[in-house]
PDB file of N, CA, C and O in Angstrom:
ATOM      1  N   MET A  22     -21.481 -36.163  33.683  1.00 50.00           N
ATOM      2  CA  MET A  22     -22.015 -35.113  32.819  1.00 50.00           C
ATOM      3  C   MET A  22     -20.831 -34.378  32.203  1.00 50.00           C
ATOM      4  O   MET A  22     -19.913 -33.967  32.898  1.00 50.00           O
ATOM      5  N   THR A  23     -20.866 -34.219  30.940  1.00 59.00           N
ATOM      6  CA  THR A  23     -19.786 -33.509  30.262  1.00 59.00           C
ATOM      7  C   THR A  23     -20.030 -32.016  30.323  1.00 59.00           C
ATOM      8  O   THR A  23     -21.159 -31.559  30.513  1.00 59.00           O
ATOM      9  N   GLU A  24     -18.968 -31.260  30.140  1.00 61.00           N
ATOM     10  CA  GLU A  24     -19.074 -29.797  30.157  1.00 61.00           C
ATOM     11  C   GLU A  24     -20.065 -29.304  29.111  1.00 61.00           C
ATOM     12  O   GLU A  24     -20.846 -28.399  29.347  1.00 61.00           O
ATOM     13  N   ALA A  25     -20.059 -29.933  27.925  1.00 59.00           N
ATOM     14  CA  ALA A  25     -20.936 -29.501  26.831  1.00 59.00           C
ATOM     15  C   ALA A  25     -22.406 -29.783  27.119  1.00 59.00           C
ATOM     16  O   ALA A  25     -23.281 -29.101  26.607  1.00 59.00           O
ATOM     17  N   SER A  26     -22.699 -30.786  27.979  1.00 65.00           N
ATOM     18  CA  SER A  26     -24.092 -31.142  28.238  1.00 65.00           C
ATOM     19  C   SER A  26     -24.713 -30.362  29.390  1.00 65.00           C
ATOM     20  O   SER A  26     -25.898 -30.477  29.646  1.00 65.00           O
ATOM     21  N   ARG A  27     -23.948 -29.582  30.091  1.00 74.00           N
ATOM     22  CA  ARG A  27     -24.469 -28.803  31.212  1.00 74.00           C
ATOM     23  C   ARG A  27     -25.316 -27.642  30.719  1.00 74.00           C
ATOM     24  O   ARG A  27     -24.974 -26.975  29.755  1.00 74.00           O
ATOM     25  N   THR A  28     -26.415 -27.399  31.408  1.00 79.00           N
ATOM     26  CA  THR A  28     -27.264 -26.256  31.096  1.00 79.00           C
ATOM     27  C   THR A  28     -26.667 -25.031  31.780  1.00 79.00           C
ATOM     28  O   THR A  28     -26.438 -25.061  32.991  1.00 79.00           O
ATOM     29  N   PRO A  29     -26.388 -23.976  31.032  1.00 80.00           N
ATOM     30  CA  PRO A  29     -25.826 -22.782  31.667  1.00 80.00           C
ATOM     31  C   PRO A  29     -26.808 -22.187  32.675  1.00 80.00           C
ATOM     32  O   PRO A  29     -28.014 -22.171  32.442  1.00 80.00           O
ATOM     33  N   ARG A  30     -26.280 -21.754  33.790  1.00 80.00           N
ATOM     34  CA  ARG A  30     -27.109 -21.126  34.817  1.00 80.00           C
ATOM     35  C   ARG A  30     -26.597 -19.718  35.049  1.00 80.00           C
ATOM     36  O   ARG A  30     -25.393 -19.482  35.033  1.00 80.00           O
ATOM     37  N   PRO A  31     -27.507 -18.784  35.301  1.00 81.00           N
ATOM     38  CA  PRO A  31     -27.060 -17.419  35.593  1.00 81.00           C
ATOM     39  C   PRO A  31     -26.221 -17.386  36.869  1.00 81.00           C
ATOM     40  O   PRO A  31     -26.469 -18.136  37.797  1.00 81.00           O
ATOM     41  N   LYS A  32     -25.238 -16.527  36.873  1.00 81.00           N
ATOM     42  CA  LYS A  32     -24.381 -16.357  38.036  1.00 81.00           C
ATOM     43  C   LYS A  32     -24.753 -15.063  38.731  1.00 81.00           C
ATOM     44  O   LYS A  32     -24.967 -14.041  38.086  1.00 81.00           O
ATOM     45  N   LEU A  33     -24.831 -15.108  40.043  1.00 81.00           N
ATOM     46  CA  LEU A  33     -25.084 -13.923  40.851  1.00 81.00           C
ATOM     47  C   LEU A  33     -23.859 -13.666  41.710  1.00 81.00           C
ATOM     48  O   LEU A  33     -23.154 -14.598  42.082  1.00 81.00           O
ATOM     49  N   GLY A  34     -23.641 -12.425  42.061  1.00 83.00           N
ATOM     50  CA  GLY A  34     -22.515 -12.105  42.923  1.00 83.00           C
ATOM     51  C   GLY A  34     -22.796 -10.861  43.743  1.00 83.00           C
ATOM     52  O   GLY A  34     -23.660 -10.067  43.400  1.00 83.00           O
ATOM     53  N   PHE A  35     -22.082 -10.718  44.834  1.00 86.00           N
ATOM     54  CA  PHE A  35     -22.258  -9.541  45.677  1.00 86.00           C
ATOM     55  C   PHE A  35     -21.001  -9.314  46.496  1.00 86.00           C
ATOM     56  O   PHE A  35     -20.183 -10.215  46.667  1.00 86.00           O
ATOM     57  N   HIS A  36     -20.859  -8.108  46.978  1.00 88.00           N
ATOM     58  CA  HIS A  36     -19.762  -7.750  47.866  1.00 88.00           C
ATOM     59  C   HIS A  36     -20.334  -7.585  49.264  1.00 88.00           C
ATOM     60  O   HIS A  36     -21.457  -7.097  49.432  1.00 88.00           O
ATOM     61  N   THR A  37     -19.583  -8.004  50.274  1.00 92.00           N
ATOM     62  CA  THR A  37     -20.069  -7.885  51.641  1.00 92.00           C
ATOM     63  C   THR A  37     -18.910  -7.795  52.626  1.00 92.00           C
ATOM     64  O   THR A  37     -17.852  -8.387  52.404  1.00 92.00           O
ATOM     65  N   ASP A  38     -19.145  -7.083  53.702  1.00 95.00           N
ATOM     66  CA  ASP A  38     -18.196  -7.039  54.806  1.00 95.00           C
ATOM     67  C   ASP A  38     -18.391  -8.238  55.733  1.00 95.00           C
ATOM     68  O   ASP A  38     -17.649  -8.401  56.691  1.00 95.00           O
ATOM     69  N   GLN A  39     -19.401  -9.055  55.436  1.00 96.00           N
ATOM     70  CA  GLN A  39     -19.742 -10.199  56.279  1.00 96.00           C
ATOM     71  C   GLN A  39     -19.238 -11.529  55.712  1.00 96.00           C
ATOM     72  O   GLN A  39     -19.688 -12.596  56.114  1.00 96.00           O
ATOM     73  N   ALA A  40     -18.291 -11.473  54.776  1.00 95.00           N
ATOM     74  CA  ALA A  40     -17.816 -12.691  54.109  1.00 95.00           C
ATOM     75  C   ALA A  40     -17.286 -13.728  55.098  1.00 95.00           C
ATOM     76  O   ALA A  40     -17.588 -14.920  54.976  1.00 95.00           O
ATOM     77  N   ALA A  41     -16.493 -13.318  56.059  1.00 96.00           N
ATOM     78  CA  ALA A  41     -15.920 -14.267  57.022  1.00 96.00           C
ATOM     79  C   ALA A  41     -17.033 -14.936  57.835  1.00 96.00           C
ATOM     80  O   ALA A  41     -16.991 -16.144  58.084  1.00 96.00           O
ATOM     81  N   ARG A  42     -18.028 -14.180  58.222  1.00 97.00           N
ATOM     82  CA  ARG A  42     -19.141 -14.724  58.999  1.00 97.00           C
ATOM     83  C   ARG A  42     -19.944 -15.731  58.174  1.00 97.00           C
ATOM     84  O   ARG A  42     -20.347 -16.779  58.673  1.00 97.00           O
ATOM     85  N   ILE A  43     -20.167 -15.411  56.913  1.00 96.00           N
ATOM     86  CA  ILE A  43     -20.915 -16.302  56.024  1.00 96.00           C
ATOM     87  C   ILE A  43     -20.149 -17.606  55.827  1.00 96.00           C
ATOM     88  O   ILE A  43     -20.712 -18.700  55.946  1.00 96.00           O
ATOM     89  N   ARG A  44     -18.859 -17.508  55.543  1.00 96.00           N
ATOM     90  CA  ARG A  44     -18.040 -18.709  55.362  1.00 96.00           C
ATOM     91  C   ARG A  44     -17.992 -19.546  56.640  1.00 96.00           C
ATOM     92  O   ARG A  44     -18.046 -20.775  56.595  1.00 96.00           O
ATOM     93  N   ALA A  45     -17.891 -18.884  57.787  1.00 97.00           N
ATOM     94  CA  ALA A  45     -17.840 -19.600  59.062  1.00 97.00           C
ATOM     95  C   ALA A  45     -19.141 -20.364  59.323  1.00 97.00           C
ATOM     96  O   ALA A  45     -19.103 -21.498  59.819  1.00 97.00           O
ATOM     97  N   ALA A  46     -20.268 -19.765  58.989  1.00 96.00           N
ATOM     98  CA  ALA A  46     -21.547 -20.458  59.176  1.00 96.00           C
ATOM     99  C   ALA A  46     -21.628 -21.697  58.289  1.00 96.00           C
ATOM    100  O   ALA A  46     -22.099 -22.751  58.722  1.00 96.00           O
ATOM    101  N   TYR A  47     -21.149 -21.576  57.057  1.00 95.00           N
ATOM    102  CA  TYR A  47     -21.129 -22.734  56.159  1.00 95.00           C
ATOM    103  C   TYR A  47     -20.215 -23.823  56.715  1.00 95.00           C
ATOM    104  O   TYR A  47     -20.615 -24.989  56.828  1.00 95.00           O
ATOM    105  N   LEU A  48     -19.002 -23.452  57.089  1.00 95.00           N
ATOM    106  CA  LEU A  48     -18.054 -24.438  57.604  1.00 95.00           C
ATOM    107  C   LEU A  48     -18.542 -25.063  58.903  1.00 95.00           C
ATOM    108  O   LEU A  48     -18.332 -26.243  59.151  1.00 95.00           O
ATOM    109  N   GLY A  49     -19.222 -24.274  59.727  1.00 95.00           N
ATOM    110  CA  GLY A  49     -19.716 -24.769  61.008  1.00 95.00           C
ATOM    111  C   GLY A  49     -20.903 -25.709  60.900  1.00 95.00           C
ATOM    112  O   GLY A  49     -21.203 -26.435  61.854  1.00 95.00           O
ATOM    113  N   THR A  50     -21.581 -25.710  59.762  1.00 93.00           N
ATOM    114  CA  THR A  50     -22.781 -26.538  59.631  1.00 93.00           C
ATOM    115  C   THR A  50     -22.722 -27.560  58.505  1.00 93.00           C
ATOM    116  O   THR A  50     -23.578 -28.438  58.425  1.00 93.00           O
ATOM    117  N   ARG A  51     -21.729 -27.511  57.655  1.00 91.00           N
ATOM    118  CA  ARG A  51     -21.744 -28.373  56.466  1.00 91.00           C
ATOM    119  C   ARG A  51     -21.662 -29.854  56.784  1.00 91.00           C
ATOM    120  O   ARG A  51     -22.141 -30.670  56.005  1.00 91.00           O
ATOM    121  N   ALA A  52     -21.085 -30.240  57.907  1.00 91.00           N
ATOM    122  CA  ALA A  52     -21.012 -31.661  58.253  1.00 91.00           C
ATOM    123  C   ALA A  52     -22.363 -32.195  58.743  1.00 91.00           C
ATOM    124  O   ALA A  52     -22.652 -33.379  58.617  1.00 91.00           O
ATOM    125  N   ALA A  53     -23.196 -31.297  59.270  1.00 92.00           N
ATOM    126  CA  ALA A  53     -24.458 -31.733  59.866  1.00 92.00           C
ATOM    127  C   ALA A  53     -25.678 -31.453  59.007  1.00 92.00           C
ATOM    128  O   ALA A  53     -26.704 -32.112  59.160  1.00 92.00           O
ATOM    129  N   LEU A  54     -25.592 -30.487  58.133  1.00 88.00           N
ATOM    130  CA  LEU A  54     -26.762 -30.056  57.375  1.00 88.00           C
ATOM    131  C   LEU A  54     -26.477 -30.035  55.891  1.00 88.00           C
ATOM    132  O   LEU A  54     -25.353 -29.807  55.478  1.00 88.00           O
ATOM    133  N   PRO A  55     -27.530 -30.248  55.074  1.00 85.00           N
ATOM    134  CA  PRO A  55     -27.348 -29.900  53.672  1.00 85.00           C
ATOM    135  C   PRO A  55     -27.288 -28.383  53.611  1.00 85.00           C
ATOM    136  O   PRO A  55     -27.719 -27.734  54.564  1.00 85.00           O
ATOM    137  N   PRO A  56     -26.830 -27.791  52.648  1.00 76.00           N
ATOM    138  CA  PRO A  56     -26.385 -28.259  51.340  1.00 76.00           C
ATOM    139  C   PRO A  56     -24.939 -28.722  51.338  1.00 76.00           C
ATOM    140  O   PRO A  56     -24.199 -28.525  52.289  1.00 76.00           O
ATOM    141  N   ASN A  57     -24.540 -29.301  50.214  1.00 87.00           N
ATOM    142  CA  ASN A  57     -23.208 -29.876  50.092  1.00 87.00           C
ATOM    143  C   ASN A  57     -22.138 -28.868  49.715  1.00 87.00           C
ATOM    144  O   ASN A  57     -20.994 -29.020  50.112  1.00 87.00           O
ATOM    145  N   THR A  58     -22.472 -27.863  48.946  1.00 92.00           N
ATOM    146  CA  THR A  58     -21.471 -26.906  48.479  1.00 92.00           C
ATOM    147  C   THR A  58     -21.760 -25.519  49.039  1.00 92.00           C
ATOM    148  O   THR A  58     -22.881 -25.221  49.469  1.00 92.00           O
ATOM    149  N   PHE A  59     -20.752 -24.668  48.978  1.00 93.00           N
ATOM    150  CA  PHE A  59     -20.916 -23.297  49.444  1.00 93.00           C
ATOM    151  C   PHE A  59     -21.954 -22.567  48.598  1.00 93.00           C
ATOM    152  O   PHE A  59     -22.779 -21.826  49.131  1.00 93.00           O
ATOM    153  N   SER A  60     -21.951 -22.799  47.290  1.00 91.00           N
ATOM    154  CA  SER A  60     -22.951 -22.171  46.425  1.00 91.00           C
ATOM    155  C   SER A  60     -24.366 -22.601  46.801  1.00 91.00           C
ATOM    156  O   SER A  60     -25.291 -21.784  46.831  1.00 91.00           O
ATOM    157  N   GLU A  61     -24.552 -23.883  47.083  1.00 91.00           N
ATOM    158  CA  GLU A  61     -25.872 -24.369  47.514  1.00 91.00           C
ATOM    159  C   GLU A  61     -26.277 -23.749  48.845  1.00 91.00           C
ATOM    160  O   GLU A  61     -27.442 -23.434  49.066  1.00 91.00           O
ATOM    161  N   PHE A  62     -25.313 -23.566  49.742  1.00 93.00           N
ATOM    162  CA  PHE A  62     -25.568 -22.924  51.025  1.00 93.00           C
ATOM    163  C   PHE A  62     -26.082 -21.499  50.825  1.00 93.00           C
ATOM    164  O   PHE A  62     -27.082 -21.091  51.418  1.00 93.00           O
ATOM    165  N   LEU A  63     -25.384 -20.744  49.971  1.00 94.00           N
ATOM    166  CA  LEU A  63     -25.794 -19.365  49.694  1.00 94.00           C
ATOM    167  C   LEU A  63     -27.173 -19.314  49.048  1.00 94.00           C
ATOM    168  O   LEU A  63     -28.027 -18.493  49.423  1.00 94.00           O
ATOM    169  N   GLU A  64     -27.413 -20.185  48.074  1.00 92.00           N
ATOM    170  CA  GLU A  64     -28.704 -20.213  47.398  1.00 92.00           C
ATOM    171  C   GLU A  64     -29.827 -20.521  48.386  1.00 92.00           C
ATOM    172  O   GLU A  64     -30.871 -19.853  48.377  1.00 92.00           O
ATOM    173  N   ALA A  65     -29.625 -21.509  49.264  1.00 92.00           N
ATOM    174  CA  ALA A  65     -30.651 -21.868  50.243  1.00 92.00           C
ATOM    175  C   ALA A  65     -30.946 -20.704  51.189  1.00 92.00           C
ATOM    176  O   ALA A  65     -32.104 -20.431  51.512  1.00 92.00           O
ATOM    177  N   ALA A  66     -29.910 -19.997  51.611  1.00 94.00           N
ATOM    178  CA  ALA A  66     -30.102 -18.864  52.519  1.00 94.00           C
ATOM    179  C   ALA A  66     -30.885 -17.744  51.846  1.00 94.00           C
ATOM    180  O   ALA A  66     -31.800 -17.158  52.435  1.00 94.00           O
ATOM    181  N   VAL A  67     -30.554 -17.455  50.599  1.00 95.00           N
ATOM    182  CA  VAL A  67     -31.251 -16.392  49.872  1.00 95.00           C
ATOM    183  C   VAL A  67     -32.698 -16.796  49.621  1.00 95.00           C
ATOM    184  O   VAL A  67     -33.624 -15.995  49.818  1.00 95.00           O
ATOM    185  N   LEU A  68     -32.923 -18.031  49.195  1.00 96.00           N
ATOM    186  CA  LEU A  68     -34.289 -18.476  48.910  1.00 96.00           C
ATOM    187  C   LEU A  68     -35.163 -18.489  50.161  1.00 96.00           C
ATOM    188  O   LEU A  68     -36.363 -18.192  50.087  1.00 96.00           O
ATOM    189  N   GLU A  69     -34.574 -18.795  51.305  1.00 96.00           N
ATOM    190  CA  GLU A  69     -35.328 -18.739  52.568  1.00 96.00           C
ATOM    191  C   GLU A  69     -35.833 -17.315  52.818  1.00 96.00           C
ATOM    192  O   GLU A  69     -36.990 -17.106  53.188  1.00 96.00           O
ATOM    193  N   THR A  70     -34.997 -16.337  52.586  1.00 97.00           N
ATOM    194  CA  THR A  70     -35.397 -14.937  52.751  1.00 97.00           C
ATOM    195  C   THR A  70     -36.431 -14.542  51.708  1.00 97.00           C
ATOM    196  O   THR A  70     -37.411 -13.849  52.021  1.00 97.00           O
ATOM    197  N   ILE A  71     -36.243 -14.973  50.470  1.00 97.00           N
ATOM    198  CA  ILE A  71     -37.201 -14.642  49.408  1.00 97.00           C
ATOM    199  C   ILE A  71     -38.582 -15.197  49.725  1.00 97.00           C
ATOM    200  O   ILE A  71     -39.590 -14.502  49.545  1.00 97.00           O
ATOM    201  N   GLU A  72     -38.646 -16.433  50.209  1.00 98.00           N
ATOM    202  CA  GLU A  72     -39.943 -17.017  50.564  1.00 98.00           C
ATOM    203  C   GLU A  72     -40.630 -16.198  51.659  1.00 98.00           C
ATOM    204  O   GLU A  72     -41.833 -15.974  51.615  1.00 98.00           O
ATOM    205  N   ARG A  73     -39.858 -15.723  52.630  1.00 98.00           N
ATOM    206  CA  ARG A  73     -40.432 -14.877  53.688  1.00 98.00           C
ATOM    207  C   ARG A  73     -40.944 -13.570  53.104  1.00 98.00           C
ATOM    208  O   ARG A  73     -42.054 -13.123  53.425  1.00 98.00           O
ATOM    209  N   LEU A  74     -40.155 -12.944  52.236  1.00 97.00           N
ATOM    210  CA  LEU A  74     -40.574 -11.677  51.624  1.00 97.00           C
ATOM    211  C   LEU A  74     -41.814 -11.853  50.746  1.00 97.00           C
ATOM    212  O   LEU A  74     -42.712 -11.000  50.747  1.00 97.00           O
ATOM    213  N   GLU A  75     -41.876 -12.950  49.994  1.00 97.00           N
ATOM    214  CA  GLU A  75     -43.058 -13.215  49.177  1.00 97.00           C
ATOM    215  C   GLU A  75     -44.294 -13.356  50.058  1.00 97.00           C
ATOM    216  O   GLU A  75     -45.353 -12.819  49.723  1.00 97.00           O
ATOM    217  N   ALA A  76     -44.144 -14.038  51.186  1.00 98.00           N
ATOM    218  CA  ALA A  76     -45.266 -14.208  52.107  1.00 98.00           C
ATOM    219  C   ALA A  76     -45.701 -12.871  52.706  1.00 98.00           C
ATOM    220  O   ALA A  76     -46.897 -12.590  52.820  1.00 98.00           O
ATOM    221  N   GLU A  77     -44.741 -12.031  53.056  1.00 97.00           N
ATOM    222  CA  GLU A  77     -45.045 -10.757  53.714  1.00 97.00           C
ATOM    223  C   GLU A  77     -45.502  -9.666  52.751  1.00 97.00           C
ATOM    224  O   GLU A  77     -46.286  -8.801  53.132  1.00 97.00           O
ATOM    225  N   HIS A  78     -45.006  -9.680  51.517  1.00 96.00           N
ATOM    226  CA  HIS A  78     -45.226  -8.535  50.631  1.00 96.00           C
ATOM    227  C   HIS A  78     -45.882  -8.861  49.293  1.00 96.00           C
ATOM    228  O   HIS A  78     -46.127  -7.951  48.506  1.00 96.00           O
ATOM    229  N   ASN A  79     -46.126 -10.163  49.012  1.00 97.00           N
ATOM    230  CA  ASN A  79     -46.699 -10.508  47.715  1.00 97.00           C
ATOM    231  C   ASN A  79     -47.693 -11.664  47.830  1.00 97.00           C
ATOM    232  O   ASN A  79     -47.782 -12.503  46.937  1.00 97.00           O
ATOM    233  N   ASN A  80     -48.425 -11.706  48.945  1.00 97.00           N
ATOM    234  CA  ASN A  80     -49.450 -12.723  49.178  1.00 97.00           C
ATOM    235  C   ASN A  80     -48.935 -14.144  48.964  1.00 97.00           C
ATOM    236  O   ASN A  80     -49.674 -15.019  48.520  1.00 97.00           O
ATOM    237  N   GLY A  81     -47.663 -14.374  49.263  1.00 97.00           N
ATOM    238  CA  GLY A  81     -47.086 -15.703  49.150  1.00 97.00           C
ATOM    239  C   GLY A  81     -46.749 -16.134  47.737  1.00 97.00           C
ATOM    240  O   GLY A  81     -46.359 -17.279  47.513  1.00 97.00           O
ATOM    241  N   HIS A  82     -46.888 -15.249  46.779  1.00 97.00           N
ATOM    242  CA  HIS A  82     -46.612 -15.581  45.378  1.00 97.00           C
ATOM    243  C   HIS A  82     -45.231 -15.079  44.971  1.00 97.00           C
ATOM    244  O   HIS A  82     -44.747 -14.079  45.484  1.00 97.00           O
ATOM    245  N   SER A  83     -44.644 -15.757  43.991  1.00 97.00           N
ATOM    246  CA  SER A  83     -43.385 -15.290  43.413  1.00 97.00           C
ATOM    247  C   SER A  83     -43.651 -14.042  42.592  1.00 97.00           C
ATOM    248  O   SER A  83     -44.711 -13.912  41.981  1.00 97.00           O
ATOM    249  N   TRP A  84     -42.691 -13.138  42.580  1.00 94.00           N
ATOM    250  CA  TRP A  84     -42.792 -11.982  41.697  1.00 94.00           C
ATOM    251  C   TRP A  84     -42.435 -12.413  40.284  1.00 94.00           C
ATOM    252  O   TRP A  84     -41.747 -13.419  40.076  1.00 94.00           O
ATOM    253  N   ASP A  85     -42.872 -11.647  39.301  1.00 94.00           N
ATOM    254  CA  ASP A  85     -42.490 -11.914  37.916  1.00 94.00           C
ATOM    255  C   ASP A  85     -40.988 -11.691  37.765  1.00 94.00           C
ATOM    256  O   ASP A  85     -40.422 -10.777  38.377  1.00 94.00           O
ATOM    257  N   ALA A  86     -40.362 -12.504  36.938  1.00 91.00           N
ATOM    258  CA  ALA A  86     -38.922 -12.363  36.699  1.00 91.00           C
ATOM    259  C   ALA A  86     -38.642 -11.044  35.999  1.00 91.00           C
ATOM    260  O   ALA A  86     -39.365 -10.667  35.077  1.00 91.00           O
ATOM    261  N   PRO A  87     -37.623 -10.332  36.440  1.00 84.00           N
ATOM    262  CA  PRO A  87     -37.291  -9.060  35.784  1.00 84.00           C
ATOM    263  C   PRO A  87     -36.677  -9.287  34.407  1.00 84.00           C
ATOM    264  O   PRO A  87     -36.059 -10.318  34.154  1.00 84.00           O
ATOM    265  N   ALA A  88     -36.838  -8.316  33.555  1.00 84.00           N
ATOM    266  CA  ALA A  88     -36.219  -8.360  32.232  1.00 84.00           C
ATOM    267  C   ALA A  88     -34.720  -8.135  32.378  1.00 84.00           C
ATOM    268  O   ALA A  88     -34.251  -7.571  33.375  1.00 84.00           O
ATOM    269  N   THR A  89     -33.977  -8.554  31.399  1.00 80.00           N
ATOM    270  CA  THR A  89     -32.531  -8.335  31.386  1.00 80.00           C
ATOM    271  C   THR A  89     -32.227  -6.842  31.537  1.00 80.00           C
ATOM    272  O   THR A  89     -32.817  -6.017  30.858  1.00 80.00           O
ATOM    273  N   GLY A  90     -31.358  -6.515  32.469  1.00 77.00           N
ATOM    274  CA  GLY A  90     -30.976  -5.128  32.700  1.00 77.00           C
ATOM    275  C   GLY A  90     -31.913  -4.358  33.607  1.00 77.00           C
ATOM    276  O   GLY A  90     -31.668  -3.196  33.906  1.00 77.00           O
ATOM    277  N   GLU A  91     -32.998  -4.990  34.054  1.00 80.00           N
ATOM    278  CA  GLU A  91     -33.975  -4.288  34.882  1.00 80.00           C
ATOM    279  C   GLU A  91     -33.499  -4.083  36.317  1.00 80.00           C
ATOM    280  O   GLU A  91     -33.877  -3.124  36.967  1.00 80.00           O
ATOM    281  N   VAL A  92     -32.669  -4.978  36.814  1.00 76.00           N
ATOM    282  CA  VAL A  92     -32.175  -4.858  38.180  1.00 76.00           C
ATOM    283  C   VAL A  92     -31.049  -3.835  38.186  1.00 76.00           C
ATOM    284  O   VAL A  92     -30.005  -4.027  37.580  1.00 76.00           O
ATOM    285  N   LYS A  93     -31.300  -2.733  38.850  1.00 73.00           N
ATOM    286  CA  LYS A  93     -30.330  -1.642  38.918  1.00 73.00           C
ATOM    287  C   LYS A  93     -30.170  -1.221  40.378  1.00 73.00           C
ATOM    288  O   LYS A  93     -31.023  -1.474  41.209  1.00 73.00           O
ATOM    289  N   SER A  94     -29.090  -0.561  40.661  1.00 67.00           N
ATOM    290  CA  SER A  94     -28.829  -0.119  42.021  1.00 67.00           C
ATOM    291  C   SER A  94     -29.700   1.083  42.378  1.00 67.00           C
ATOM    292  O   SER A  94     -30.261   1.755  41.511  1.00 67.00           O
ATOM    293  N   THR A  95     -29.758   1.367  43.665  1.00 64.00           N
ATOM    294  CA  THR A  95     -30.487   2.528  44.153  1.00 64.00           C
ATOM    295  C   THR A  95     -29.955   3.812  43.519  1.00 64.00           C
ATOM    296  O   THR A  95     -30.709   4.692  43.132  1.00 64.00           O
ATOM    297  N   ALA A  96     -28.645   3.899  43.372  1.00 70.00           N
ATOM    298  CA  ALA A  96     -28.040   5.093  42.783  1.00 70.00           C
ATOM    299  C   ALA A  96     -28.456   5.268  41.324  1.00 70.00           C
ATOM    300  O   ALA A  96     -28.614   6.392  40.846  1.00 70.00           O
ATOM    301  N   GLN A  97     -28.650   4.162  40.612  1.00 72.00           N
ATOM    302  CA  GLN A  97     -29.024   4.241  39.208  1.00 72.00           C
ATOM    303  C   GLN A  97     -30.487   4.624  39.007  1.00 72.00           C
ATOM    304  O   GLN A  97     -30.836   5.239  38.017  1.00 72.00           O
ATOM    305  N   THR A  98     -31.345   4.231  39.935  1.00 71.00           N
ATOM    306  CA  THR A  98     -32.786   4.436  39.748  1.00 71.00           C
ATOM    307  C   THR A  98     -33.355   5.592  40.557  1.00 71.00           C
ATOM    308  O   THR A  98     -34.417   6.109  40.238  1.00 71.00           O
ATOM    309  N   GLY A  99     -32.675   5.965  41.645  1.00 71.00           N
ATOM    310  CA  GLY A  99     -33.223   6.997  42.522  1.00 71.00           C
ATOM    311  C   GLY A  99     -34.385   6.495  43.353  1.00 71.00           C
ATOM    312  O   GLY A  99     -35.128   7.267  43.945  1.00 71.00           O
ATOM    313  N   VAL A 100     -34.562   5.182  43.401  1.00 68.00           N
ATOM    314  CA  VAL A 100     -35.656   4.562  44.155  1.00 68.00           C
ATOM    315  C   VAL A 100     -35.046   3.596  45.155  1.00 68.00           C
ATOM    316  O   VAL A 100     -34.094   2.904  44.854  1.00 68.00           O
ATOM    317  N   GLY A 101     -35.611   3.539  46.325  1.00 63.00           N
ATOM    318  CA  GLY A 101     -35.146   2.550  47.282  1.00 63.00           C
ATOM    319  C   GLY A 101     -34.919   3.135  48.652  1.00 63.00           C
ATOM    320  O   GLY A 101     -35.328   4.254  48.949  1.00 63.00           O
ATOM    321  N   ARG A 102     -34.236   2.368  49.461  1.00 63.00           N
ATOM    322  CA  ARG A 102     -34.101   2.710  50.866  1.00 63.00           C
ATOM    323  C   ARG A 102     -33.386   4.042  51.107  1.00 63.00           C
ATOM    324  O   ARG A 102     -33.619   4.692  52.086  1.00 63.00           O
ATOM    325  N   TRP A 103     -32.501   4.441  50.211  1.00 55.00           N
ATOM    326  CA  TRP A 103     -31.769   5.683  50.418  1.00 55.00           C
ATOM    327  C   TRP A 103     -32.621   6.907  50.106  1.00 55.00           C
ATOM    328  O   TRP A 103     -32.272   8.017  50.454  1.00 55.00           O
ATOM    329  N   ASN A 104     -33.734   6.715  49.409  1.00 53.00           N
ATOM    330  CA  ASN A 104     -34.564   7.854  49.007  1.00 53.00           C
ATOM    331  C   ASN A 104     -35.921   7.872  49.702  1.00 53.00           C
ATOM    332  O   ASN A 104     -36.809   8.581  49.277  1.00 53.00           O
ATOM    333  N   ARG A 105     -36.050   7.103  50.768  1.00 53.00           N
ATOM    334  CA  ARG A 105     -37.319   7.126  51.506  1.00 53.00           C
ATOM    335  C   ARG A 105     -37.432   8.398  52.321  1.00 53.00           C
ATOM    336  O   ARG A 105     -36.457   8.886  52.884  1.00 53.00           O
ATOM    337  N   THR A 106     -38.643   8.913  52.388  1.00 56.00           N
ATOM    338  CA  THR A 106     -38.850  10.113  53.200  1.00 56.00           C
ATOM    339  C   THR A 106     -39.766   9.832  54.348  1.00 56.00           C
ATOM    340  O   THR A 106     -40.445   8.882  54.408  1.00 56.00           O
TER     341      THR A 106
END
């Protein structure tokens, strides 16, 4: 596949104090389990959690995709875990 023929995919990123633990889990299991790449490992882990959340909080259905710019931090929106009473 040439670079020009690839379909662009959105990139996600995050900061964490658990980076070493995440990398260690990937390295410790990559010989025995799929996925093949670190990115695939991260995607599979996130999707596993999303499927659980959909089952618990959205009757097993996917939520509608957010509009561009809709995902904002708790500090930006004033909504979320830091503002629960």
